[in-house]
mmCIF file of C-alpha atoms and ligand atoms in Angstrom:
data_model
loop_
_atom_site.group_PDB
_atom_site.id
_atom_site.type_symbol
_atom_site.label_atom_id
_atom_site.label_comp_id
_atom_site.label_asym_id
_atom_site.label_seq_id
_atom_site.Cartn_x
_atom_site.Cartn_y
_atom_site.Cartn_z
ATOM 1 C CA MET L 7 29.247 17.814 85.943
ATOM 2 C CA THR L 8 27.501 21.046 87.204
ATOM 3 C CA ALA L 9 25.973 23.845 85.266
ATOM 4 C CA ASP L 10 29.399 25.678 85.055
ATOM 5 C CA GLY L 11 30.877 22.621 83.630
ATOM 6 C CA ALA L 12 33.379 22.000 86.419
ATOM 7 C CA THR L 13 33.652 18.611 87.873
ATOM 8 C CA LEU L 14 36.105 17.833 90.652
ATOM 9 C CA ASP L 15 34.972 14.194 91.394
ATOM 10 C CA GLY L 16 37.165 12.742 94.055
ATOM 11 C CA ALA L 17 39.889 15.601 93.750
ATOM 12 C CA ARG L 18 41.511 15.975 97.144
ATOM 13 C CA VAL L 19 41.525 19.539 97.992
ATOM 14 C CA LEU L 20 42.879 21.291 101.252
ATOM 15 C CA VAL L 21 41.233 24.638 102.148
ATOM 16 C CA THR L 22 42.513 26.912 104.848
ATOM 17 C CA GLY L 23 40.181 29.246 106.670
ATOM 18 C CA ALA L 24 37.249 27.002 105.849
ATOM 19 C CA SER L 25 35.308 27.756 108.941
ATOM 20 C CA ARG L 26 33.513 30.917 107.695
ATOM 21 C CA GLY L 27 33.485 33.631 105.072
ATOM 22 C CA TYR L 28 35.043 33.115 101.681
ATOM 23 C CA GLY L 29 36.772 29.814 102.587
ATOM 24 C CA ALA L 30 33.513 28.251 103.725
ATOM 25 C CA ALA L 31 31.824 29.296 100.432
ATOM 26 C CA VAL L 32 34.787 27.807 98.451
ATOM 27 C CA ALA L 33 34.458 24.587 100.599
ATOM 28 C CA ARG L 34 30.624 24.311 99.923
ATOM 29 C CA ALA L 35 31.103 24.893 96.144
ATOM 30 C CA LEU L 36 33.929 22.246 96.043
ATOM 31 C CA ALA L 37 31.639 19.825 97.807
ATOM 32 C CA ALA L 38 28.872 20.435 95.333
ATOM 33 C CA ARG L 39 31.296 19.276 92.600
ATOM 34 C CA GLY L 40 32.297 16.051 94.264
ATOM 35 C CA ALA L 41 35.735 17.013 95.816
ATOM 36 C CA HIS L 42 37.108 15.245 98.744
ATOM 37 C CA LEU L 43 37.812 18.127 101.272
ATOM 38 C CA LEU L 44 40.440 18.717 104.009
ATOM 39 C CA LEU L 45 39.116 21.691 105.713
ATOM 40 C CA THR L 46 41.261 23.641 108.222
ATOM 41 C CA ALA L 47 40.851 26.492 110.779
ATOM 42 C CA THR L 48 41.574 27.298 114.339
ATOM 43 C CA ASP L 49 37.891 27.279 115.335
ATOM 44 C CA THR L 50 36.951 23.548 114.895
ATOM 45 C CA ALA L 51 33.363 24.105 116.098
ATOM 46 C CA HIS L 52 32.651 26.432 113.261
ATOM 47 C CA LEU L 53 34.654 23.990 111.021
ATOM 48 C CA ALA L 54 32.444 21.141 112.014
ATOM 49 C CA ARG L 55 29.336 23.076 110.999
ATOM 50 C CA VAL L 56 30.733 23.739 107.595
ATOM 51 C CA ALA L 57 31.918 20.060 107.139
ATOM 52 C CA GLY L 58 28.289 19.077 107.894
ATOM 53 C CA GLN L 59 27.090 21.301 105.083
ATOM 54 C CA CYS L 60 29.720 19.875 102.790
ATOM 55 C CA ARG L 61 28.843 16.179 103.758
ATOM 56 C CA ASP L 62 25.105 17.008 103.006
ATOM 57 C CA GLU L 63 26.401 17.486 99.473
ATOM 58 C CA GLY L 64 27.649 13.875 99.556
ATOM 59 C CA CYS L 65 31.390 14.679 99.693
ATOM 60 C CA ALA L 66 34.094 13.104 101.827
ATOM 61 C CA CYS L 67 35.416 15.676 104.340
ATOM 62 C CA ASP L 68 38.223 15.629 106.833
ATOM 63 C CA LEU L 69 38.764 18.376 109.457
ATOM 64 C CA LEU L 70 42.273 19.532 110.675
ATOM 65 C CA ALA L 71 42.891 21.958 113.388
ATOM 66 C CA LEU L 72 45.443 24.451 112.076
ATOM 67 C CA ASP L 73 46.773 27.644 113.688
ATOM 68 C CA LEU L 74 49.089 29.333 111.001
ATOM 69 C CA SER L 75 50.651 31.426 113.616
ATOM 70 C CA SER L 76 52.206 28.350 115.233
ATOM 71 C CA ALA L 77 54.927 26.487 113.507
ATOM 72 C CA ARG L 78 54.020 23.433 115.632
ATOM 73 C CA SER L 79 50.413 23.462 114.517
ATOM 74 C CA VAL L 80 51.290 23.951 110.914
ATOM 75 C CA ASP L 81 53.681 20.834 111.040
ATOM 76 C CA ALA L 82 50.993 18.755 112.904
ATOM 77 C CA ALA L 83 48.329 19.750 110.402
ATOM 78 C CA ALA L 84 50.588 18.818 107.522
ATOM 79 C CA ALA L 85 51.266 15.487 109.071
ATOM 80 C CA GLU L 86 47.645 14.903 109.615
ATOM 81 C CA ALA L 87 46.884 15.755 105.969
ATOM 82 C CA ALA L 88 49.452 13.149 104.831
ATOM 83 C CA ARG L 89 47.739 10.573 107.121
ATOM 84 C CA ALA L 90 44.310 11.509 105.516
ATOM 85 C CA VAL L 91 45.283 11.377 101.755
ATOM 86 C CA PRO L 92 48.140 10.164 99.697
ATOM 87 C CA ARG L 93 47.934 13.140 97.324
ATOM 88 C CA LEU L 94 46.313 16.533 97.064
ATOM 89 C CA GLU L 95 45.116 17.688 93.579
ATOM 90 C CA GLY L 96 44.212 21.107 94.957
ATOM 91 C CA VAL L 97 45.166 23.586 97.713
ATOM 92 C CA VAL L 98 43.408 26.836 98.469
ATOM 93 C CA LEU L 99 45.339 29.055 100.790
ATOM 94 C CA ASN L 100 42.519 31.303 101.987
ATOM 95 C CA ALA L 101 43.024 31.976 105.737
ATOM 96 C CA GLY L 102 43.985 35.436 106.745
ATOM 97 C CA VAL L 103 43.761 38.114 109.356
ATOM 98 C CA LEU L 104 43.766 41.889 109.058
ATOM 99 C CA GLY L 105 46.111 42.887 111.778
ATOM 100 C CA PRO L 106 46.695 46.554 112.600
ATOM 101 C CA MET L 107 45.510 48.913 109.909
ATOM 102 C CA GLY L 108 46.651 52.569 109.311
ATOM 103 C CA PRO L 109 50.006 54.042 108.631
ATOM 104 C CA LEU L 110 52.843 51.550 109.093
ATOM 105 C CA ASP L 111 55.043 53.844 111.214
ATOM 106 C CA ARG L 112 52.362 54.045 113.827
ATOM 107 C CA ALA L 113 51.596 50.327 113.972
ATOM 108 C CA ASP L 114 52.889 48.128 116.846
ATOM 109 C CA PRO L 115 55.829 46.042 115.223
ATOM 110 C CA ASP L 116 54.912 42.975 117.240
ATOM 111 C CA ALA L 117 51.292 43.170 116.015
ATOM 112 C CA ILE L 118 52.620 43.521 112.403
ATOM 113 C CA GLY L 119 54.670 40.372 112.897
ATOM 114 C CA ARG L 120 51.771 38.442 114.404
ATOM 115 C CA ALA L 121 49.578 39.243 111.379
ATOM 116 C CA ILE L 122 52.302 38.402 109.004
ATOM 117 C CA ASP L 123 52.844 35.116 110.690
ATOM 118 C CA VAL L 124 49.263 34.238 109.680
ATOM 119 C CA ASP L 125 49.099 35.956 106.217
ATOM 120 C CA LEU L 126 52.416 34.890 104.938
ATOM 121 C CA THR L 127 55.001 32.953 107.053
ATOM 122 C CA GLY L 128 52.670 30.253 108.149
ATOM 123 C CA GLN L 129 51.515 29.838 104.542
ATOM 124 C CA VAL L 130 54.876 29.436 103.277
ATOM 125 C CA ARG L 131 55.538 26.894 105.938
ATOM 126 C CA LEU L 132 52.431 24.982 105.175
ATOM 127 C CA LEU L 133 53.106 24.777 101.462
ATOM 128 C CA GLN L 134 56.642 23.538 102.239
ATOM 129 C CA ARG L 135 55.366 20.756 104.546
ATOM 130 C CA ILE L 136 52.555 19.688 102.127
ATOM 131 C CA SER L 137 54.619 20.008 98.873
ATOM 132 C CA PRO L 138 55.487 16.309 98.771
ATOM 133 C CA LEU L 139 51.735 15.635 98.825
ATOM 134 C CA ILE L 140 50.893 18.146 96.039
ATOM 135 C CA ALA L 141 50.329 16.031 92.848
ATOM 136 C CA ASP L 142 51.744 17.006 89.537
ATOM 137 C CA ARG L 143 49.298 19.237 87.581
ATOM 138 C CA ALA L 144 47.457 20.314 90.714
ATOM 139 C CA GLY L 145 45.976 23.702 91.195
ATOM 140 C CA VAL L 146 47.182 25.954 93.934
ATOM 141 C CA VAL L 147 45.110 28.980 94.743
ATOM 142 C CA LEU L 148 46.451 31.897 97.000
ATOM 143 C CA VAL L 149 43.669 34.125 98.128
ATOM 144 C CA THR L 150 44.969 37.682 97.865
ATOM 145 C CA SER L 151 43.377 41.207 97.998
ATOM 146 C CA GLY L 152 43.252 44.511 96.279
ATOM 147 C CA ALA L 153 44.820 45.834 99.400
ATOM 148 C CA ALA L 154 48.213 44.100 98.564
ATOM 149 C CA GLY L 155 50.908 46.767 98.882
ATOM 150 C CA ARG L 156 48.331 49.437 99.473
ATOM 151 C CA ALA L 157 49.071 52.451 101.833
ATOM 152 C CA GLY L 158 46.913 52.600 104.937
ATOM 153 C CA TYR L 159 46.285 48.736 105.061
ATOM 154 C CA GLY L 160 49.188 48.020 107.421
ATOM 155 C CA ALA L 161 50.327 44.474 108.005
ATOM 156 C CA TYR L 162 47.630 43.068 105.801
ATOM 157 C CA ALA L 163 48.983 44.908 102.782
ATOM 158 C CA LEU L 164 52.446 43.751 103.464
ATOM 159 C CA GLY L 165 51.322 40.098 103.965
ATOM 160 C CA LYS L 166 49.339 40.031 100.810
ATOM 161 C CA ALA L 167 52.037 41.692 98.771
ATOM 162 C CA GLY L 168 54.311 38.863 100.026
ATOM 163 C CA LEU L 169 51.668 36.232 99.267
ATOM 164 C CA GLU L 170 51.428 37.486 95.736
ATOM 165 C CA ALA L 171 55.301 37.369 95.397
ATOM 166 C CA LEU L 172 55.232 33.823 96.773
ATOM 167 C CA GLY L 173 52.650 32.895 94.076
ATOM 168 C CA LEU L 174 54.954 34.173 91.312
ATOM 169 C CA MET L 175 57.921 32.346 92.623
ATOM 170 C CA LEU L 176 56.152 29.039 93.063
ATOM 171 C CA ARG L 177 54.447 29.330 89.809
ATOM 172 C CA GLU L 178 57.931 29.395 88.156
ATOM 173 C CA GLU L 179 59.495 26.870 90.540
ATOM 174 C CA TRP L 180 56.703 24.417 90.093
ATOM 175 C CA ALA L 181 56.205 24.814 86.455
ATOM 176 C CA PRO L 182 58.067 21.608 85.619
ATOM 177 C CA ARG L 183 55.558 19.698 87.706
ATOM 178 C CA GLY L 184 52.697 21.429 85.823
ATOM 179 C CA ILE L 185 51.258 22.896 88.955
ATOM 180 C CA ARG L 186 49.129 25.891 88.267
ATOM 181 C CA VAL L 187 49.774 28.552 91.028
ATOM 182 C CA VAL L 188 47.227 31.440 90.862
ATOM 183 C CA ALA L 189 46.578 34.403 93.103
ATOM 184 C CA ILE L 190 42.786 35.210 93.217
ATOM 185 C CA ASN L 191 41.439 38.409 94.626
ATOM 186 C CA PRO L 192 37.790 37.825 95.637
ATOM 187 C CA GLY L 193 37.118 41.512 95.858
ATOM 188 C CA PRO L 194 34.726 42.941 98.511
ATOM 189 C CA VAL L 195 32.672 40.065 99.814
ATOM 190 C CA ARG L 196 30.173 39.963 102.889
ATOM 191 C CA THR L 197 32.343 38.405 105.611
ATOM 192 C CA ASP L 198 33.518 39.123 109.098
ATOM 193 C CA MET L 199 36.815 40.478 107.802
ATOM 194 C CA ARG L 200 34.956 42.946 105.485
ATOM 195 C CA ALA L 201 32.817 44.082 108.342
ATOM 196 C CA GLU L 202 35.926 44.609 110.579
ATOM 197 C CA ALA L 203 37.768 46.628 107.800
ATOM 198 C CA HIS L 204 34.851 48.636 106.735
ATOM 199 C CA PRO L 205 32.485 49.074 109.757
ATOM 200 C CA GLU L 206 30.840 52.085 108.026
ATOM 201 C CA GLU L 207 29.513 49.999 105.166
ATOM 202 C CA ASP L 208 26.078 48.435 104.845
ATOM 203 C CA PRO L 209 26.907 44.675 104.420
ATOM 204 C CA ALA L 210 23.801 44.361 102.178
ATOM 205 C CA THR L 211 25.699 46.381 99.451
ATOM 206 C CA VAL L 212 28.494 43.817 99.350
ATOM 207 C CA PRO L 213 28.072 40.553 97.363
ATOM 208 C CA PRO L 214 27.928 37.274 99.355
ATOM 209 C CA PRO L 215 31.231 35.148 99.021
ATOM 210 C CA ALA L 216 29.455 32.475 97.002
ATOM 211 C CA GLU L 217 29.219 34.851 94.139
ATOM 212 C CA ARG L 218 32.917 35.092 93.808
ATOM 213 C CA VAL L 219 34.173 31.586 94.073
ATOM 214 C CA ALA L 220 33.916 30.688 90.282
ATOM 215 C CA PRO L 221 37.571 31.281 89.377
ATOM 216 C CA VAL L 222 38.794 29.241 92.416
ATOM 217 C CA ILE L 223 36.682 26.287 91.140
ATOM 218 C CA ALA L 224 37.918 26.802 87.537
ATOM 219 C CA VAL L 225 41.595 26.665 88.437
ATOM 220 C CA LEU L 226 41.108 23.601 90.573
ATOM 221 C CA ALA L 227 39.244 22.003 87.719
ATOM 222 C CA GLY L 228 42.325 22.581 85.261
ATOM 223 C CA ASP L 229 42.104 26.200 84.064
ATOM 224 C CA ASP L 230 45.253 28.312 84.127
ATOM 225 C CA PRO L 231 44.176 31.923 83.722
ATOM 226 C CA GLY L 232 47.611 33.373 84.529
ATOM 227 C CA PRO L 233 49.191 34.356 87.822
ATOM 228 C CA ARG L 234 46.568 36.840 89.132
ATOM 229 C CA VAL L 235 42.845 36.988 88.809
ATOM 230 C CA GLN L 236 40.073 39.377 89.964
ATOM 231 C CA ALA L 237 37.128 37.345 90.833
ATOM 232 C CA SER L 238 34.706 40.288 89.992
ATOM 233 C CA GLU L 239 35.846 40.214 86.472
ATOM 234 C CA TRP L 240 35.733 36.506 86.015
ATOM 235 C CA GLY L 241 33.566 35.549 83.018
ATOM 236 C CA LEU L 242 33.026 38.966 81.833
ATOM 237 C CA SER L 243 35.314 38.800 78.703
HETATM 238 N N1 NAP U 22 36.041 39.742 102.669
HETATM 239 C C1 NAP U 22 36.612 40.544 101.744
HETATM 240 O O1 NAP U 22 35.960 41.479 101.292
HETATM 241 C C2 NAP U 22 37.911 40.167 101.244
HETATM 242 C C3 NAP U 22 38.452 40.916 100.143
HETATM 243 C C4 NAP U 22 39.754 40.507 99.498
HETATM 244 C C5 NAP U 22 40.339 39.444 100.064
HETATM 245 N N2 NAP U 22 39.919 38.655 101.052
HETATM 246 C C6 NAP U 22 40.700 37.516 101.450
HETATM 247 O O2 NAP U 22 39.799 36.437 101.456
HETATM 248 C C7 NAP U 22 40.280 35.504 102.582
HETATM 249 C C8 NAP U 22 39.194 35.020 103.505
HETATM 250 O O3 NAP U 22 38.720 36.220 104.195
HETATM 251 P P1 NAP U 22 37.221 36.354 104.742
HETATM 252 O O4 NAP U 22 36.697 37.776 104.462
HETATM 253 O O5 NAP U 22 36.454 35.218 104.525
HETATM 254 O O6 NAP U 22 37.731 36.476 106.295
HETATM 255 P P2 NAP U 22 37.060 35.902 107.579
HETATM 256 O O7 NAP U 22 35.605 35.810 107.508
HETATM 257 O O8 NAP U 22 37.613 36.673 108.737
HETATM 258 O O9 NAP U 22 37.619 34.372 107.594
HETATM 259 C C9 NAP U 22 39.081 34.268 107.813
HETATM 260 C C10 NAP U 22 39.283 32.799 107.917
HETATM 261 O O10 NAP U 22 40.719 32.504 108.338
HETATM 262 C C11 NAP U 22 40.877 31.628 109.356
HETATM 263 N N3 NAP U 22 41.988 31.999 110.372
HETATM 264 C C12 NAP U 22 42.183 33.171 111.023
HETATM 265 N N4 NAP U 22 43.101 33.152 111.655
HETATM 266 C C13 NAP U 22 43.824 31.995 111.415
HETATM 267 C C14 NAP U 22 44.977 31.345 111.949
HETATM 268 N N5 NAP U 22 45.772 31.913 112.871
HETATM 269 N N6 NAP U 22 45.355 30.127 111.408
HETATM 270 C C15 NAP U 22 44.420 29.472 110.630
HETATM 271 N N7 NAP U 22 43.323 30.014 110.133
HETATM 272 C C16 NAP U 22 42.976 31.267 110.514
HETATM 273 C C17 NAP U 22 39.472 31.843 110.164
HETATM 274 O O11 NAP U 22 39.187 30.759 110.878
HETATM 275 P P3 NAP U 22 39.385 30.622 112.349
HETATM 276 O O12 NAP U 22 39.160 31.927 113.027
HETATM 277 O O13 NAP U 22 38.576 29.507 112.828
HETATM 278 O O14 NAP U 22 40.804 30.286 112.479
HETATM 279 C C18 NAP U 22 38.577 32.002 108.937
HETATM 280 O O15 NAP U 22 38.074 30.837 108.551
HETATM 281 C C19 NAP U 22 41.472 36.144 103.254
HETATM 282 O O16 NAP U 22 42.588 35.759 102.828
HETATM 283 C C20 NAP U 22 41.178 37.650 102.883
HETATM 284 O O17 NAP U 22 42.337 38.395 102.963
HETATM 285 C C21 NAP U 22 38.710 38.930 101.647
#
């Protein structure tokens, strides 16, 4: 049991986009609470570094190569997950890309499609493929953004709006299994994606991702705060 009271001893949790940024911070926080991690990303060298940090916390950690833009890769990663663990008590769908920003009518439609493949279509496919592994009463976190549906944010806004709809649908469809599906918006955090979206910003003015992981941990540890959470407001009321 840690200072925040959350224990995840032995809980098997799959995290996408765990090689850096918010996903890596979530992975390290889960490791510190005793979870058994299945970490995924396309860049397995970065992933191995994060896995090393997690193992230093004493947790079990499996690495899975996963490219959400490739149906074949998603299917292979899901099969690999099933070989690694019989059940998942938690899933954190965190991976994402920005894609083309700016007005939609000026964006290359193929580039929009490629971003949505990662931000939405691949996530749907992954959830379908791992659904038999997801335990009753599991926690499923979809990492969303304040940019969901927002003008000027291009493919990213479309993908995140779709991801939030996916969360609402699965929350209802999986309610009989007691699965908590929660969309969590970390808010601005100091990562590669944030720097790409806001090159004018001084990164020192943005909080590090580790300061915004608390609601993810709470959901995986059994809380159900409702369908959508702003991490920056977590614990304030
Ligand atoms: N940073 C913010 O201020 C902020 C604000 C609101 C929401 N978010 C959300 O938080 C999540 C994490 O963002 P971040 O800021 O940590 O971004 P990041 O630093 O760019 O990390 C993105 C992660 O997604 C993985 N990824 C990218 N393309 C992938 C693909 N095709 N298949 C599988 N994995 C892929 C990356 O790993 P590889 O490159 O190794 O595959 C990486 O681990 C995203 O969903 C983002 O929308 C971030």
